[in-house]
PDB file of C-alpha atoms in Angstrom:
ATOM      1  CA  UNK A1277       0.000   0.000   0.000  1.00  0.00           C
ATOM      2  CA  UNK A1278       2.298   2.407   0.980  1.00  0.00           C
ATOM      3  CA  UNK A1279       4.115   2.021  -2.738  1.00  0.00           C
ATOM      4  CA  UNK A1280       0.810   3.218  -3.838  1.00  0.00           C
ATOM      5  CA  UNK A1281       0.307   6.050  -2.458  1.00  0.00           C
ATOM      6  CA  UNK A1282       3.952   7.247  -2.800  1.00  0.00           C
ATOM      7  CA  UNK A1283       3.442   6.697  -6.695  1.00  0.00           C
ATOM      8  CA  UNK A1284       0.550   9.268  -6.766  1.00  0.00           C
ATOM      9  CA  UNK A1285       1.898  11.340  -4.682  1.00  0.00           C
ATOM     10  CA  UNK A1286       4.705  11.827  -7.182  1.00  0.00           C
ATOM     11  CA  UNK A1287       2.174  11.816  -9.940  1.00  0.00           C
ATOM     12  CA  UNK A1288       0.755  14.679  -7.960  1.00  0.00           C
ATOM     13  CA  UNK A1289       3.654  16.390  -7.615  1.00  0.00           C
ATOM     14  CA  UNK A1290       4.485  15.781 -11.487  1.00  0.00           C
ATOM     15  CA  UNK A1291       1.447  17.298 -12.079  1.00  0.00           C
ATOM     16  CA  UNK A1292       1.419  20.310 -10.285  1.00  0.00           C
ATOM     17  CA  UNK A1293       5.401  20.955 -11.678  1.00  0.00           C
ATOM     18  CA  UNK A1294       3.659  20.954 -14.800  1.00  0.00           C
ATOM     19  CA  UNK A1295       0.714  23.329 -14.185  1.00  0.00           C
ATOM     20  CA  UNK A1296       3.096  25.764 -12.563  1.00  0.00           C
ATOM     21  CA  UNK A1297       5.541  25.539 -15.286  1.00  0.00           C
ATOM     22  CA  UNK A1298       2.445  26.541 -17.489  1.00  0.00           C
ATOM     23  CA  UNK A1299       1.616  29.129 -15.338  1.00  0.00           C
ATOM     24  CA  UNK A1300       5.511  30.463 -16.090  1.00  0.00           C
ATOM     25  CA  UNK A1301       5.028  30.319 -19.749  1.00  0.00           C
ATOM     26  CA  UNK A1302       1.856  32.311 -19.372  1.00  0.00           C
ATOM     27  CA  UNK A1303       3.150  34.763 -17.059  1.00  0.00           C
ATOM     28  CA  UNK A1304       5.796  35.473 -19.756  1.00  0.00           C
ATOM     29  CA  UNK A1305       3.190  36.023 -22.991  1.00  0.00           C
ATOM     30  CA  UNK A1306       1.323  38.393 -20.866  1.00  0.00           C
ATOM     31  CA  UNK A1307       4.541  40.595 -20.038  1.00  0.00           C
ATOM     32  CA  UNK A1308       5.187  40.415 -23.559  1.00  0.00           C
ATOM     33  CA  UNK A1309       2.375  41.223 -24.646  1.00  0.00           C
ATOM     34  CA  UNK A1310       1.840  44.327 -22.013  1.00  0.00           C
ATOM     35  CA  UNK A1311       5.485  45.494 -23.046  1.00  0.00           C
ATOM     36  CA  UNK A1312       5.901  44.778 -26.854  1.00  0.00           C
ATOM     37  CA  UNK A1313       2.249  45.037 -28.162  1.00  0.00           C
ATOM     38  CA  UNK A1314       0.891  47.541 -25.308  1.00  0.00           C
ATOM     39  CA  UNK A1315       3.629  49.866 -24.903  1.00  0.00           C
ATOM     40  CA  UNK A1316       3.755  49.592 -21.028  1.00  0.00           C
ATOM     41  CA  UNK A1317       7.266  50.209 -20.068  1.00  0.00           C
ATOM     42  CA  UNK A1318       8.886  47.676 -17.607  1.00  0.00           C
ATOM     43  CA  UNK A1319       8.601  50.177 -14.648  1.00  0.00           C
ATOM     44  CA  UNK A1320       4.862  49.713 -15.072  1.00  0.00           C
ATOM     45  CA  UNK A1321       4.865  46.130 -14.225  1.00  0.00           C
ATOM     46  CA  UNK A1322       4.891  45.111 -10.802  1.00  0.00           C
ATOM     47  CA  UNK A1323       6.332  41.449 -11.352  1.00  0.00           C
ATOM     48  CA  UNK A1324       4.913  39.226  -8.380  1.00  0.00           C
ATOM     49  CA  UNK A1325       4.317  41.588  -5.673  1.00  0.00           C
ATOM     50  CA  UNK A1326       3.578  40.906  -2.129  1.00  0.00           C
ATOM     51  CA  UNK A1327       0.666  42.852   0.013  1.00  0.00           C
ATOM     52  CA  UNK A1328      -0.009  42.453   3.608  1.00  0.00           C
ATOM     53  CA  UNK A1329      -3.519  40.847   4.362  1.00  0.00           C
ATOM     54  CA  UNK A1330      -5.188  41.887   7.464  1.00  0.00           C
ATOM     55  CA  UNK A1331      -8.367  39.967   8.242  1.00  0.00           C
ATOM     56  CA  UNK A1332     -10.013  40.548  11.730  1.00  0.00           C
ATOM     57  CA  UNK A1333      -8.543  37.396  12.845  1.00  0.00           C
ATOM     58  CA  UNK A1334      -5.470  36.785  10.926  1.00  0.00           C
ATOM     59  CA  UNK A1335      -2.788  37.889   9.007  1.00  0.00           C
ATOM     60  CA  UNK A1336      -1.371  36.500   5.778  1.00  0.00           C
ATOM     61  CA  UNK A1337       1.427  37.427   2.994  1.00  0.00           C
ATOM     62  CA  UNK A1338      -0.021  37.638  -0.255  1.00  0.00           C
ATOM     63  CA  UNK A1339       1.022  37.651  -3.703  1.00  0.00           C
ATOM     64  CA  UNK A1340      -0.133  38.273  -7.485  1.00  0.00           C
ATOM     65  CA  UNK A1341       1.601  37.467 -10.926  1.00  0.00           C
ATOM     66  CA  UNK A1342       1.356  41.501 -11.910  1.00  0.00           C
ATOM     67  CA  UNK A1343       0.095  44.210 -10.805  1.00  0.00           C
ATOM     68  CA  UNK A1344       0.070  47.240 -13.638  1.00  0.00           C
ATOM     69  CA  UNK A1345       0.140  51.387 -12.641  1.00  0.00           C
ATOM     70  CA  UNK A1346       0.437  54.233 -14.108  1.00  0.00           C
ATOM     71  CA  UNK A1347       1.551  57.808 -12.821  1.00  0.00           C
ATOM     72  CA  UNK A1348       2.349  55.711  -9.688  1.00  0.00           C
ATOM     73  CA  UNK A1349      -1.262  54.487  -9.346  1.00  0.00           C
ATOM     74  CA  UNK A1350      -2.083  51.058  -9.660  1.00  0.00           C
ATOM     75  CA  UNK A1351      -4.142  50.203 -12.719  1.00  0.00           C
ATOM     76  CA  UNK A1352      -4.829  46.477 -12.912  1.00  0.00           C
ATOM     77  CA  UNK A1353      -4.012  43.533 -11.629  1.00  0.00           C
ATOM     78  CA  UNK A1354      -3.355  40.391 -13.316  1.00  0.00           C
ATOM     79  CA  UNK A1355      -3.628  36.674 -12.049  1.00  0.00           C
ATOM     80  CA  UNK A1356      -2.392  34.191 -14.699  1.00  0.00           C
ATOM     81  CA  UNK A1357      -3.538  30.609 -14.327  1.00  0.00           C
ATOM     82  CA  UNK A1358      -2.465  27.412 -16.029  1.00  0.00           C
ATOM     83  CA  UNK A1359      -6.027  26.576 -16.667  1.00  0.00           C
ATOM     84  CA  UNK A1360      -9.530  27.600 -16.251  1.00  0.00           C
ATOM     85  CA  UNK A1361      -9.894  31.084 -15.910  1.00  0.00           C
ATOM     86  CA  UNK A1362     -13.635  30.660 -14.422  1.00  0.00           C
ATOM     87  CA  UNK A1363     -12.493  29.867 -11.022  1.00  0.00           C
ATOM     88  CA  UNK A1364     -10.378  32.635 -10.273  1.00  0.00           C
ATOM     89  CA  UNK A1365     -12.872  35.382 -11.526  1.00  0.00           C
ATOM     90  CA  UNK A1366     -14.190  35.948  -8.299  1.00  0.00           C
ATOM     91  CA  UNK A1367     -10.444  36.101  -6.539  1.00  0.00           C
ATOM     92  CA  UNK A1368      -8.882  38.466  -8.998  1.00  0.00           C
ATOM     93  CA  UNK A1369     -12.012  40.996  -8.143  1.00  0.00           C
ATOM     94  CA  UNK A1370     -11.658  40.242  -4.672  1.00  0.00           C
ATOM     95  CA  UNK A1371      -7.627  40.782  -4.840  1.00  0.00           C
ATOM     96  CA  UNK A1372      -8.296  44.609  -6.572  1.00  0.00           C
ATOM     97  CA  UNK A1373     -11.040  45.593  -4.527  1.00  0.00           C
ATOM     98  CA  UNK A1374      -8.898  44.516  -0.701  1.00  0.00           C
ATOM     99  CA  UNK A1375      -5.729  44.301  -1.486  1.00  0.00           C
ATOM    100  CA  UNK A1376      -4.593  47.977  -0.806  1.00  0.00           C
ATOM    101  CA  UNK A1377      -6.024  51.118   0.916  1.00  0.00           C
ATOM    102  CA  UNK A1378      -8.314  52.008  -2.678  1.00  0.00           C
ATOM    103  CA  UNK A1379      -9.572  49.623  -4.727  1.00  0.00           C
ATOM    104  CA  UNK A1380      -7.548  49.117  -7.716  1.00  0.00           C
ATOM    105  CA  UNK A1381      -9.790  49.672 -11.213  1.00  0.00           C
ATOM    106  CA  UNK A1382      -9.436  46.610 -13.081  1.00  0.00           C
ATOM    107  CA  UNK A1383      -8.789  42.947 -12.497  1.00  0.00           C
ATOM    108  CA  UNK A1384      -7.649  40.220 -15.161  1.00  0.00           C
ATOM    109  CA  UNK A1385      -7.181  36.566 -14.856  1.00  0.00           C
ATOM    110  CA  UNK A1386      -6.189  35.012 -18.060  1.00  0.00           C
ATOM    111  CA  UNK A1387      -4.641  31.501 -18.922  1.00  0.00           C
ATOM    112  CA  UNK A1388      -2.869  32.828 -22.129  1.00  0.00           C
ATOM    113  CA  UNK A1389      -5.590  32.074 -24.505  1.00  0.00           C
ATOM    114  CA  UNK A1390      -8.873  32.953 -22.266  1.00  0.00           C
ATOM    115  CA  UNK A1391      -8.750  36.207 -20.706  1.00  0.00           C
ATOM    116  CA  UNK A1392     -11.245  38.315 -18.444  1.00  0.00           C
ATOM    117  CA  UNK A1393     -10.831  41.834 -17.646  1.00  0.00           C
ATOM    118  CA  UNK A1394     -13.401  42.993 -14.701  1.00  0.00           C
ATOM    119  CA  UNK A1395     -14.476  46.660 -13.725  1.00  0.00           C
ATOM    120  CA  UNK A1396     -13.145  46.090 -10.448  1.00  0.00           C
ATOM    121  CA  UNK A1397     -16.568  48.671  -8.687  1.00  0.00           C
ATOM    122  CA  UNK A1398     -19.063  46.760 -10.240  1.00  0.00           C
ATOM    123  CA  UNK A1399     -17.909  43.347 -10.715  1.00  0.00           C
ATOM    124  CA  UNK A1400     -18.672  43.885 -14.269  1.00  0.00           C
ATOM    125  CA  UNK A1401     -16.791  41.972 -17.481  1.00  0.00           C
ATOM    126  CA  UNK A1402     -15.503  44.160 -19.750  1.00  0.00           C
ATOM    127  CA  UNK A1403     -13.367  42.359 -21.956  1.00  0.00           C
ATOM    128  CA  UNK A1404     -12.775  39.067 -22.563  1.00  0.00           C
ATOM    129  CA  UNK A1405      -9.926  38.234 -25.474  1.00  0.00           C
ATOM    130  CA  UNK A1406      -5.972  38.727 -25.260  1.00  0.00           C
ATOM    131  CA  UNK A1407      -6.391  40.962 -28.117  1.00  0.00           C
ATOM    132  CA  UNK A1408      -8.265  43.839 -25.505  1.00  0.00           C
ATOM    133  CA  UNK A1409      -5.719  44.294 -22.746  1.00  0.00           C
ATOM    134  CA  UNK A1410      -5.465  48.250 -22.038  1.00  0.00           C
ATOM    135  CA  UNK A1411      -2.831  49.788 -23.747  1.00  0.00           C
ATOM    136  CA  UNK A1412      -0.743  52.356 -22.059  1.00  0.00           C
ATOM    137  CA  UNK A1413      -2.337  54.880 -23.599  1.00  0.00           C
ATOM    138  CA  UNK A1414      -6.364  53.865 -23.019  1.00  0.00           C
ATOM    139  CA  UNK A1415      -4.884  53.740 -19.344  1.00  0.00           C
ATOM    140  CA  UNK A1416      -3.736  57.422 -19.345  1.00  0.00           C
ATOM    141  CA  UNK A1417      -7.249  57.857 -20.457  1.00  0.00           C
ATOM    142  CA  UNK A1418      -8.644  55.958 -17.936  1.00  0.00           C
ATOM    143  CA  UNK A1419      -6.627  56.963 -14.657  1.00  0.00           C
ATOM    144  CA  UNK A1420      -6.736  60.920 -16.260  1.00  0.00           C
ATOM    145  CA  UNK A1421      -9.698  61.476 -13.365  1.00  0.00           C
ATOM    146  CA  UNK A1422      -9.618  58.415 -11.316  1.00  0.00           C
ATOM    147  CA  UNK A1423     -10.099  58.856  -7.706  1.00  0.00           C
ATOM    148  CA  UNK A1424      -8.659  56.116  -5.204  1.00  0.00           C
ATOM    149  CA  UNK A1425     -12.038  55.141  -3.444  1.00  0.00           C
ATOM    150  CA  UNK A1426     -11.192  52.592  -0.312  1.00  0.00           C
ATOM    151  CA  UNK A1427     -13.385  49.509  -0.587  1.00  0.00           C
ATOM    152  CA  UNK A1428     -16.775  49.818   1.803  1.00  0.00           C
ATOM    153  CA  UNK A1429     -16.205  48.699   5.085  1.00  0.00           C
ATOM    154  CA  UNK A1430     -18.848  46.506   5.123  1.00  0.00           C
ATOM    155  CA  UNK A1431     -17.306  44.491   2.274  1.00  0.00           C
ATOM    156  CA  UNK A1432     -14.055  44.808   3.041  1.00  0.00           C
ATOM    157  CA  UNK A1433     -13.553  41.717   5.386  1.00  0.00           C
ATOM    158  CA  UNK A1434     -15.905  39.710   3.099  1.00  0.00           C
ATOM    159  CA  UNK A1435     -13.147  40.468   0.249  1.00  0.00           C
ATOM    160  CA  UNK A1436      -9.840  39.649   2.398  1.00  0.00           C
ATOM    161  CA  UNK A1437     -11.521  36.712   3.459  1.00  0.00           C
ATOM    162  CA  UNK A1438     -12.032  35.384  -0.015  1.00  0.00           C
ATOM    163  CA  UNK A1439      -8.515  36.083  -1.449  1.00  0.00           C
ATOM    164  CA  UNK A1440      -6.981  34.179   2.179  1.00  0.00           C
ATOM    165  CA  UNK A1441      -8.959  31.119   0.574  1.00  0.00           C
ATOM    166  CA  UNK A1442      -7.815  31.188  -2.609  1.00  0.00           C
ATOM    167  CA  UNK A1443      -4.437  31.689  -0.984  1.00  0.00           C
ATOM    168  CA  UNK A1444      -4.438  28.218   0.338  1.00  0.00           C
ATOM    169  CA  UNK A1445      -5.200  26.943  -3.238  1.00  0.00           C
ATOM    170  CA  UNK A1446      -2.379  28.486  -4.754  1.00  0.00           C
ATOM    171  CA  UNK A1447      -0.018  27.230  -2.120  1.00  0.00           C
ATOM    172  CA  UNK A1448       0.478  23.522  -3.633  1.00  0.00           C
ATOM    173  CA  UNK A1449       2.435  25.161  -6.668  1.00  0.00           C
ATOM    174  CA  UNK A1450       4.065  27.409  -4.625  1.00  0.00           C
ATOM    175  CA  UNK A1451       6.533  24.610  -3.211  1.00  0.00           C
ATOM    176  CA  UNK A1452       7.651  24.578  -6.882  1.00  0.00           C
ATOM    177  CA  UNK A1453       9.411  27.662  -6.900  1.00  0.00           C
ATOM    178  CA  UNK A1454       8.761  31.066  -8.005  1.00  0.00           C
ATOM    179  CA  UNK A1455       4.895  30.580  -8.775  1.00  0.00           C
TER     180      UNK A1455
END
């Protein structure tokens, strides 16, 4: 028995050194993409930052793949996934709204082919292909009168609460490395 369970444990661990791998690849099409084909300059992408979550109960460290400003504002943030972008909608709107003292305007989780771009305020999809990520440009447009509004306290906890359980998902590729 216990040769058993040792063999799928490495065929778990195979695959989850393959999702995060994935995840890697992705990661790198999207910088790509926001550098060569959206003309945001390097010093616009924050590149796996971490963020302090309080909760009333808890504290965590957390992290996302990118998290784009502009004028020294942040802009969006991105979550890149190996698969199945569904999933993490509700965690990448969760993540922008909570994650720092306003909420941040839009929210992307993509898997390299699929990708989702929320209105952060009202949940809302706005754009849903690789081809519409912002360019640096539309997000001078966009942050030209953009006022950092805090999250509503009443939500606020709610939000936290719901990126500190996707946090514990992540975690399994995490042991990989940088992921």
């Amino acid at each position: 028995m216990e040769e058993r369970e040792k063999l799928i444990q490495e065929k778990i661990a195979e695959k989850e050194k393959i999702e995060w791998m994935q995840t890697l690849g992705v990661r790198h099409l999207v910088y790509e993409i926001l550098t060569k084909e959206k003309g945001f300059y390097p010093q616009d992408i924050q590149i796996n930052p971490q963020f302090q979550l309080k909760l009333s109960t808890c504290e965590a460290t957390v992290g996302i793949d990118f998290v784009i400003t502009y004028d020294d504002t942040s802009f969006m943030v991105v979550r890149c996934v190996s698969s199945g972008v569904e999933p993490w909608e509700r965690y990448i709107i969760a993540f922008a709204r909570a994650i720092m003292d306003y909420q941040i305007p839009y929210a992307t989780v993509t898997d390299g082919e699929k990708v989702k771009i929320f209105d952060t305020f009202s949940g809302a999809l706005i754009k849903d292909s690789i081809q519409e990520f912002f360019t640096r440009q539309e997000a001078a447009s966009l942050m030209k009168n953009f006022q950092k509004i805090p999250c509503p306290e009443k939500r606020i906890e709610k939000e936290r609460r719901i990126i500190y359980a996707f946090e514990g998902i992540k975690r399994a590729p995490d042991k990989q490395g940088d992921a």
